[in-house]
Structure formats: structure tokens, C-alpha cells
Coordinates of C-alpha atoms in Angstrom, one line a residue:
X1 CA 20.8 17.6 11.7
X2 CA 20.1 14.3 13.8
X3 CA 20.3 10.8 13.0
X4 CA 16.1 11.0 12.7
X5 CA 14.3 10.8 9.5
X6 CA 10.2 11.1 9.0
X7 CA 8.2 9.1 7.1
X8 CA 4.6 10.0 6.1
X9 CA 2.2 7.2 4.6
X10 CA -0.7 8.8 2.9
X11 CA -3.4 6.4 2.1
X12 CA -7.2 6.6 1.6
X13 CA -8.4 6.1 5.1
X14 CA -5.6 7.3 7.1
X15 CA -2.4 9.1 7.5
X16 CA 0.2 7.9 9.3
X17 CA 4.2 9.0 10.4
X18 CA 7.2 7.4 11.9
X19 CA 10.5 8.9 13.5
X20 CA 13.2 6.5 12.6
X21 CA 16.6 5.8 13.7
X22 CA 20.0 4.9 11.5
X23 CA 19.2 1.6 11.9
X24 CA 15.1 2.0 10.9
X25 CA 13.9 1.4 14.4
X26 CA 10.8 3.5 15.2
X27 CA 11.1 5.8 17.3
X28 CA 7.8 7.1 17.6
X29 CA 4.7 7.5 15.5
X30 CA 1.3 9.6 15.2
X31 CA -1.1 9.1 12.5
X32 CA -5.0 10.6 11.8
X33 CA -7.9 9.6 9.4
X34 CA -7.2 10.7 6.3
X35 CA -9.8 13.8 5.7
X36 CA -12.7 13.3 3.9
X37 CA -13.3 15.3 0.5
X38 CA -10.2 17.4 1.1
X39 CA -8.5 19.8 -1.0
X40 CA -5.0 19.3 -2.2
X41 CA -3.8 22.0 0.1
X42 CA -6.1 20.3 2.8
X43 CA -4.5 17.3 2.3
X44 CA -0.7 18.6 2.8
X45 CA -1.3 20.7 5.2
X46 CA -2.7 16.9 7.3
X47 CA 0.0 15.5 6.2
X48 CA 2.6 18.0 8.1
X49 CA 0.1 17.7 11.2
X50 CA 0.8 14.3 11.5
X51 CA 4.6 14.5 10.8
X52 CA 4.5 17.5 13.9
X53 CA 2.4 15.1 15.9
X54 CA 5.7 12.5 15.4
X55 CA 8.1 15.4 16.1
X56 CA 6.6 16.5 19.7
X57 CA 7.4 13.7 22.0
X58 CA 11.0 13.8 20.8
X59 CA 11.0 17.9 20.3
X60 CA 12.0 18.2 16.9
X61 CA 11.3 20.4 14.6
X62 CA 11.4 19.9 10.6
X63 CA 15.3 21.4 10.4
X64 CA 16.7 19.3 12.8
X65 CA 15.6 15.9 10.6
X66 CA 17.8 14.1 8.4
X67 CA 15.2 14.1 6.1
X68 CA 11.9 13.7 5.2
X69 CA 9.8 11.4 2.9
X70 CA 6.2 11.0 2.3
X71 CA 4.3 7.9 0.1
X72 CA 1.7 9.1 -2.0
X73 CA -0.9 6.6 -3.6
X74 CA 0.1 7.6 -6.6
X75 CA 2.4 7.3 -9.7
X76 CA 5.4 10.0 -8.4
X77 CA 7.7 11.1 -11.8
X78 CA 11.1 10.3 -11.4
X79 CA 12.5 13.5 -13.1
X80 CA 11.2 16.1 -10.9
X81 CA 10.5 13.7 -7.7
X82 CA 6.4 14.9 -7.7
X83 CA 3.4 13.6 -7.9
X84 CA 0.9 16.4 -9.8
X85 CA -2.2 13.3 -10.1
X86 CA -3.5 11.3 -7.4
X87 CA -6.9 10.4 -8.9
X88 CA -8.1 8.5 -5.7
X89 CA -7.5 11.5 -3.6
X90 CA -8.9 14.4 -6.3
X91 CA -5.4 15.9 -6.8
X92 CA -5.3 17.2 -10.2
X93 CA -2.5 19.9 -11.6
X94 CA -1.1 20.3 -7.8
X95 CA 2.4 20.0 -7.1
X96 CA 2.6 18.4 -3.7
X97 CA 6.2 18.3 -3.1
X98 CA 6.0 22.4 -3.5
X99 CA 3.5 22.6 -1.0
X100 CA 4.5 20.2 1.5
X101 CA 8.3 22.0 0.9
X102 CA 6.8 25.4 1.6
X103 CA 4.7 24.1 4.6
X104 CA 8.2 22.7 6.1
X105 CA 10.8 24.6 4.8
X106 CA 12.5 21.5 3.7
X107 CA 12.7 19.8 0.9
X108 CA 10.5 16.5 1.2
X109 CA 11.1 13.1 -1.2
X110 CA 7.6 11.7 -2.8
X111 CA 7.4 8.5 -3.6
X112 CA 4.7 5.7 -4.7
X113 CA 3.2 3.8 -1.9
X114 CA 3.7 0.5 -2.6
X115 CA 7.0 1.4 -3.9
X116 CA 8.2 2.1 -0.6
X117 CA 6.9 -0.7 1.1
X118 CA 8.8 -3.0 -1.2
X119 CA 12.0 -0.7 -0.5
X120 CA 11.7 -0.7 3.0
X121 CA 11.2 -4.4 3.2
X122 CA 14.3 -4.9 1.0
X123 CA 16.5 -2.9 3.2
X124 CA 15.1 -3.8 6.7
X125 CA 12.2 -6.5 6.5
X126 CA 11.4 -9.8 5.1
X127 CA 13.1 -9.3 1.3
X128 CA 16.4 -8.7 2.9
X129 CA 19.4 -10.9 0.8
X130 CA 17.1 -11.3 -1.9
X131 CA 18.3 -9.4 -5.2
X132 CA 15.1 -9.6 -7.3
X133 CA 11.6 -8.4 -5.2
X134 CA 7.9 -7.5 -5.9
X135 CA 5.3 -6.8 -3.2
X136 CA 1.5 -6.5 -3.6
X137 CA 0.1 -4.1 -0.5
X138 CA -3.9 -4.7 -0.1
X139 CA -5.6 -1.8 1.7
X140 CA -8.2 0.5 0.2
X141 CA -6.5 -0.2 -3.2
X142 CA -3.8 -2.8 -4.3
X143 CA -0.2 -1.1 -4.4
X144 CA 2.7 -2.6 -5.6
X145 CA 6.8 -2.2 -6.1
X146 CA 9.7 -3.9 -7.8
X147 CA 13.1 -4.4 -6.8
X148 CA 15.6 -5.1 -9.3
X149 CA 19.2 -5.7 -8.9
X150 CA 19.3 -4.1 -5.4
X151 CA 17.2 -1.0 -6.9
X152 CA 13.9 0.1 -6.5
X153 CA 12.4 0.0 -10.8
X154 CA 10.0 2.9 -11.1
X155 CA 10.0 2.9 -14.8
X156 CA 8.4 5.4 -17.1
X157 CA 6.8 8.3 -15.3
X158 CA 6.5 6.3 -12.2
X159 CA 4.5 4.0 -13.0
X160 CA 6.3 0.8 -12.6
X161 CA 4.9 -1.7 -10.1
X162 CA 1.4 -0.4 -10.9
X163 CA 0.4 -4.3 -10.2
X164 CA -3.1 -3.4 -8.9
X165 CA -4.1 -2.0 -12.4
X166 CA -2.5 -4.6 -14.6
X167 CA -5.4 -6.1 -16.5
X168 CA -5.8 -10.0 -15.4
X169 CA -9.4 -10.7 -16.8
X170 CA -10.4 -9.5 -20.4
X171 CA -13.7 -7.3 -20.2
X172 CA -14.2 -8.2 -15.9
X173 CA -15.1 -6.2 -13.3
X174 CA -14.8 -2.2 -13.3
X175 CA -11.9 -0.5 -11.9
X176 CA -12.3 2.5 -10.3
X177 CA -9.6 3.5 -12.8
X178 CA -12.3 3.4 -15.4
X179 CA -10.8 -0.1 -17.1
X180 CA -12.0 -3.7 -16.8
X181 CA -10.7 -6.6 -15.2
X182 CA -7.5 -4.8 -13.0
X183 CA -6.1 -6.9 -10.2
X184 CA -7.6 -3.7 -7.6
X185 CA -11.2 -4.7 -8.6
X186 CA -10.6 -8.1 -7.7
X187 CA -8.2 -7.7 -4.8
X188 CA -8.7 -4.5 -2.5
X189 CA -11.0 -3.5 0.1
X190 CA -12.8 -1.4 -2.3
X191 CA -13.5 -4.4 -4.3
X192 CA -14.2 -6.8 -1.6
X193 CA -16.8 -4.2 -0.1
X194 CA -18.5 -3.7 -3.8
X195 CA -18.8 -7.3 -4.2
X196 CA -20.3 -8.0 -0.4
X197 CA -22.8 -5.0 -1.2
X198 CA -24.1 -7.0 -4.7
X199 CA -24.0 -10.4 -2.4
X200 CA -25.7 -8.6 0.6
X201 CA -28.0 -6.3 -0.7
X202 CA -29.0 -7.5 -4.6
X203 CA -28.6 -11.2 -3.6
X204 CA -29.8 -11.9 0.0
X205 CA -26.6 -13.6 1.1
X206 CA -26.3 -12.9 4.8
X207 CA -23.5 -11.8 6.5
X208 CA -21.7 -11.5 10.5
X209 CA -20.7 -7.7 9.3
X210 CA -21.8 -5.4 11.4
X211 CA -25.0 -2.8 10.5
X212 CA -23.1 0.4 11.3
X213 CA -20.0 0.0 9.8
X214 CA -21.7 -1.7 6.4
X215 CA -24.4 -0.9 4.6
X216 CA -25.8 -0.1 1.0
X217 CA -23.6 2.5 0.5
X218 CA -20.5 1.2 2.1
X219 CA -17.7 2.1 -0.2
X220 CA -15.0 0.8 2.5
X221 CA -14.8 -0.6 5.5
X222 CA -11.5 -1.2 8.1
X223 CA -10.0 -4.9 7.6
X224 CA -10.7 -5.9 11.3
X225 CA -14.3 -5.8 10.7
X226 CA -13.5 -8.1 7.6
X227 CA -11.0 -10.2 9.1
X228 CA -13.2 -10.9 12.2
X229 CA -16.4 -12.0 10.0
X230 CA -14.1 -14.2 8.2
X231 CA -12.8 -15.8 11.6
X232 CA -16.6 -15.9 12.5
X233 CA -17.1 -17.9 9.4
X234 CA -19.1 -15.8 7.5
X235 CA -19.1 -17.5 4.1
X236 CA -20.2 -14.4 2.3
X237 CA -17.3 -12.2 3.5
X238 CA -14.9 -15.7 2.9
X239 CA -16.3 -16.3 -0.8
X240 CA -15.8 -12.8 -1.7
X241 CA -12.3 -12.4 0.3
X242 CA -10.9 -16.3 -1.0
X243 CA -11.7 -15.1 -4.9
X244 CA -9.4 -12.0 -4.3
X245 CA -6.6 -13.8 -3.1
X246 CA -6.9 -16.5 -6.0
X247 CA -7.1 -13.3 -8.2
X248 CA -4.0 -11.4 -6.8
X249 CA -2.3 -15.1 -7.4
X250 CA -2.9 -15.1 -10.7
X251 CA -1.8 -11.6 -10.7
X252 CA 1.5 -12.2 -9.1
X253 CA 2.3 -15.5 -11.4
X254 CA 1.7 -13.1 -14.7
X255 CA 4.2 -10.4 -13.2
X256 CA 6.5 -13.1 -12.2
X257 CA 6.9 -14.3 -16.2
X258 CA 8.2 -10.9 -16.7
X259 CA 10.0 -9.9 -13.6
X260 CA 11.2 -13.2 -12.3
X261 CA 11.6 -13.0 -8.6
X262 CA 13.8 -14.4 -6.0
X263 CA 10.9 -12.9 -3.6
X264 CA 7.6 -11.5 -3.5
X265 CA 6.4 -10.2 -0.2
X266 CA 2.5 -9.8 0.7
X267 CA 1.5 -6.6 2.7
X268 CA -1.0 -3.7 3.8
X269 CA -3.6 -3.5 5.8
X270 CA -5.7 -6.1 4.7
X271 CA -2.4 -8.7 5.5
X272 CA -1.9 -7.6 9.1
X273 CA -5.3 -8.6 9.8
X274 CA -5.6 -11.6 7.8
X275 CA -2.6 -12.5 6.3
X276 CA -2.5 -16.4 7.0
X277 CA -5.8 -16.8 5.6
X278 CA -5.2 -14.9 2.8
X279 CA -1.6 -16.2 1.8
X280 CA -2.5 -19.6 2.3
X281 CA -5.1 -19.2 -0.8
X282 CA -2.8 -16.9 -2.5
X283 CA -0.1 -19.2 -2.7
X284 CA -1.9 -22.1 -3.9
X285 CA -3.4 -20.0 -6.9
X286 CA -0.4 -18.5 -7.5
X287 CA 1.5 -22.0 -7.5
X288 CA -1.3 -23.0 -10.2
X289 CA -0.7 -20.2 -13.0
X290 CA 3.1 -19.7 -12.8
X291 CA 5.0 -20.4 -15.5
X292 CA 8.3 -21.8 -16.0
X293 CA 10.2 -21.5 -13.1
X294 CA 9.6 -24.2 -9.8
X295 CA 7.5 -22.2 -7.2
X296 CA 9.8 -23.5 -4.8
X297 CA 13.3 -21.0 -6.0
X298 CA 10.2 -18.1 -5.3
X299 CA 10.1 -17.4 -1.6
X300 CA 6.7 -16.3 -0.8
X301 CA 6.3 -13.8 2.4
X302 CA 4.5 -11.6 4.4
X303 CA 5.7 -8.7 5.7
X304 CA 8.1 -8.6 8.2
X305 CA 7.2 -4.9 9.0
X306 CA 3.5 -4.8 9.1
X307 CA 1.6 -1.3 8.5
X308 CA 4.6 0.8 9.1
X309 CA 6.5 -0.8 6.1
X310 CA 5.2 2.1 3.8
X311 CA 6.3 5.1 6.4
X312 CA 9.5 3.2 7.2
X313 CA 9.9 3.1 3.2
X314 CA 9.3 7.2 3.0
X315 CA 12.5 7.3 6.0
X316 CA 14.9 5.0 3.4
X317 CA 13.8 7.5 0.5
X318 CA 14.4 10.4 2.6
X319 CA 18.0 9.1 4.0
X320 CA 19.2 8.5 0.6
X321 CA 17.9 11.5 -0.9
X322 CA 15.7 9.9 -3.5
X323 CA 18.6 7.8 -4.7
X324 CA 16.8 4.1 -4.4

């Protein structure tokens, strides 16, 4: 064994690794899109492709790791440490930390997404010193974690910091989770993407986006394409963009009369390419519908780690062992 751990970030649209250091410096990285309409085993067997990939340039090989941790986009159960359901990704009944065990010969730590982004920023970003942390992550979806009293809260089954289906408008839009009114169909790139195709192609609105990356049947799109219409000053893509961040505000004011934060941290994709913009309506909305405590003993932030906050997450998980 080394001092190296690997981290593997699974999300919708792509798959990405880190080599880390003791100290969570990257050491170096690979990452591929995310295959389309893949099978379970499909999917694992990308995932240790791209973990390989991260390997060669240092030649390492899976035994010589300290460990190694992958984020799922998905509830993972605390018990058994696997993730058997990841609706957005078809898996159904398939134990993925079996098959990614048996494709490495090691045995890898699952964990939520979001949940590792929130750990990794507590331990080597922009929530370190702070005691009491949630994050929201906007990218395909909107993830989320909790840290309380120094540990990452997963909750029963998992599902703790599930803040992109918490229900923040009675009877509002559809989720792709099948229920109304969730913070993700407000606040994701899904979302934003459904709501330009309504504005765009039922309404007329015009917009800067570009033809061949968005069309009728658009069901996602890559956040520099958004982030550069909105710099353009497209008001379509703005309108639809500025009601998600006054939604994930009100989102993020409702989880902070339960959970009571010292910090909450903004990241994902859609934040490291439009993260000013974003927080700036965020935190006025969110200043709006909190209740009881000053917004000023809050410390709003974005991510000190960027896109590799969720890989660099799945390295802490690893190192400790799933103890978080």
C-alpha cells in the first residue's frame, strides 16, 4: 500500500477519477462520458476504466492503493455500504459494490454524491472549521449532504441530505422522481433545459443557445453552453436560470430551520460555470425566507474545490474506510 487513494464520481453525463495524496492534493485524474443507456455491469465496468486511466501515468495498480471510493448518484445504505437503486441510471436489484469489488479485487466504499462533496469540502475545502455544514451540488440533478457535529448525517437508508427532492411547492412542477414540486425540478440542468424547451419551443421566446447542442428534445445540455448564453444576455436562459436559484434559496432556508448551519457551501457543475451569478440571486432569496436565525452567523460559499469536490470526497471515504 501507498499513500494514494482513488476517487470515482459517477454522474449522469460523465465519469470522472482522481489519485490523491495524504494531504488530498490531486495527483492526477482521467474521466469519460458517462455511457449512454448502459447496463449496470456496463456501467461498473466504465467506472474501473476510468479509475485505470488515473492509475497509468503513476503505474499503479488497484492493490497498491490505500483505498478506493466511488460516489454514486444515489441513496447508498449505511448497513451494507451499497447502493442496489440508482433510478437515474436504470440500476435496479444490482449490487454495485460486489461488482466493482470483483472487477478490482478490492473492496471499494460507495457513497452518495452530494454526500461526498459536502465531506470533502469539510475536511479540505471551503467548510473547513465550521462544525455544522449542508451543500447543494447543481449538475444534471441537485445533490446534497449534511455535516453534523464533525460527521457526515446519512440518516435512514441513506437518504439524508436528499435536498434536491424535498418538496418546496405544493402540487409544482414534476420531478423526474415522479412527485411534484422537488427542489431538482426547479434547480438542475434537467429542469432548466425542460423549462427553456416549453419557453423555446411552445412559447416562441428566443434564445443565444446554440441549434446543435439544444433542440426539442434536449433533455440536457453542458453548463458552459448555459453559462455563456447567460453572459450573452440571453433573457430566456437568465429567467429560467434566476427562478432556480430563487428556488434552491428557498430550499436551503427550509433545510436551515431544521439543520441549522454554521455553513452551507454551493457546488457542481452548474457553479463552476456560473457560480457568481447564481449565488448572488441565491443568497438574496435565501436571506428572504429564513427563519429565525440572522443570515449573517450563516456563512454562505462556493466551493473551494470545484468539480473534483465529489471525487476528492470518494478519496476521504476510501481513507477512512467508510467511517465519516
Amino acid at each position: 500500500m501507498n499513500e494514494y487513494a482513488l476517487g470515482i464520481d459517477l454522474g449522469g453525463t460523465k465519469i470522472y477519477a482522481v489519485v490523491a495524496d495524504s494531504s488530498y492534493k490531486i495527483i492526477s485524474d482521467a474521466k469519460m462520458n458517462t455511457p449512454s443507456g448502459a447496463t449496470p455491469d456496463e456501467l461498473a465496468e466504465a467506472i474501473v476504466s476510468v479509475g485505470k486511466k488515473a492509475l497509468e501515468p503513476l503505474n499503479l495498480t488497484f492493490d497498491q492503493l490505500d483505498g478506493i471510493g466511488v460516489a454514486i448518484p444515489a441513496p447508498v445504505d449505511p448497513v451494507t455500504g451499497d447502493c442496489l437503486h440508482a433510478t437515474n441510471l436504470g440500476i435496479r436489484n444490482f449490487s454495485m459494490k460486489a461488482k466493482l469489488r470483483e472487477l478490482t479485487g478490492r473492496d471499494v466504499y460507495l457513497g452518495n454524491d452530494g454526500s461526498l462533496g459536502i465531506l470533502a469540502e469539510y475536511h479540505c475545502g471551503a467548510a473547513r472549521g465550521y462544525n455544522t455544514v449542508i451543500g447543494y451540488y447543481i449538475g444534471t440533478g441537485l445533490g446534497g449532504g449534511i455535516i453534523t457535529d464533525g460527521h457526515l448525517h446519512t440518516g435512514n437508508a441513506g437518504l439524508a441530505g436528499e435536498f434536491g427532492h424535498a418538496i418546496i411547492k405544493y402540487n409544482g412542477r414534476r420531478c423526474g422522481c415522479g412527485h411534484k414540486g422537488c427542489a431538482e425540478a426547479y434547480c438542475s440542468k434537467t429542469a432548466f433545459v425542460k423549462a427553456l424547451r416549453k419557453k423555446v419551443f411552445k412559447k416562441g421566446l428566443p434564445t443565444l443557445l446554440p441549434p446543435d447542442k439544444f433542440d426539442a428534445k434536449s433533455k440536457n445540455i453542458k453548463s458552459r453552453h448555459l453559462a455563456k448564453a447567460y453572459r450573452a444576455g440571453d433573457e430566456t436562459v437568465r429567467a429560467v436560470i434566476d427562478k432556480g436559484s430563487v428556488m434552491l434559496g428557498v430550499a436551503a432556508a427550509s433545510a436551515s430551520a431544521i439543520v441549522a448551519p454554521d455553513c452551507i457551501i454551493l457546488g457542481g457543475g452548474m457553479i463552476d460555470a456560473l457560480g457568481e451569478e447564481i449565488f448572488t440571486v441565491f443568497k438574496q432569496s435565501f436571506a428572504d425566507h429564513l427563519f429565525g436565525l440572522d443570515p449573517e452567523k450563516i456563512e454562505l460559499r462556493i466551493t473551494a474545490l470545484g468539480d473534483p469536490a465529489v471525487a476528492l470526497g470518494a478519496t476521504v471515504l476510501a481513507r477512512l474506510r467508510g467511517k465519516v
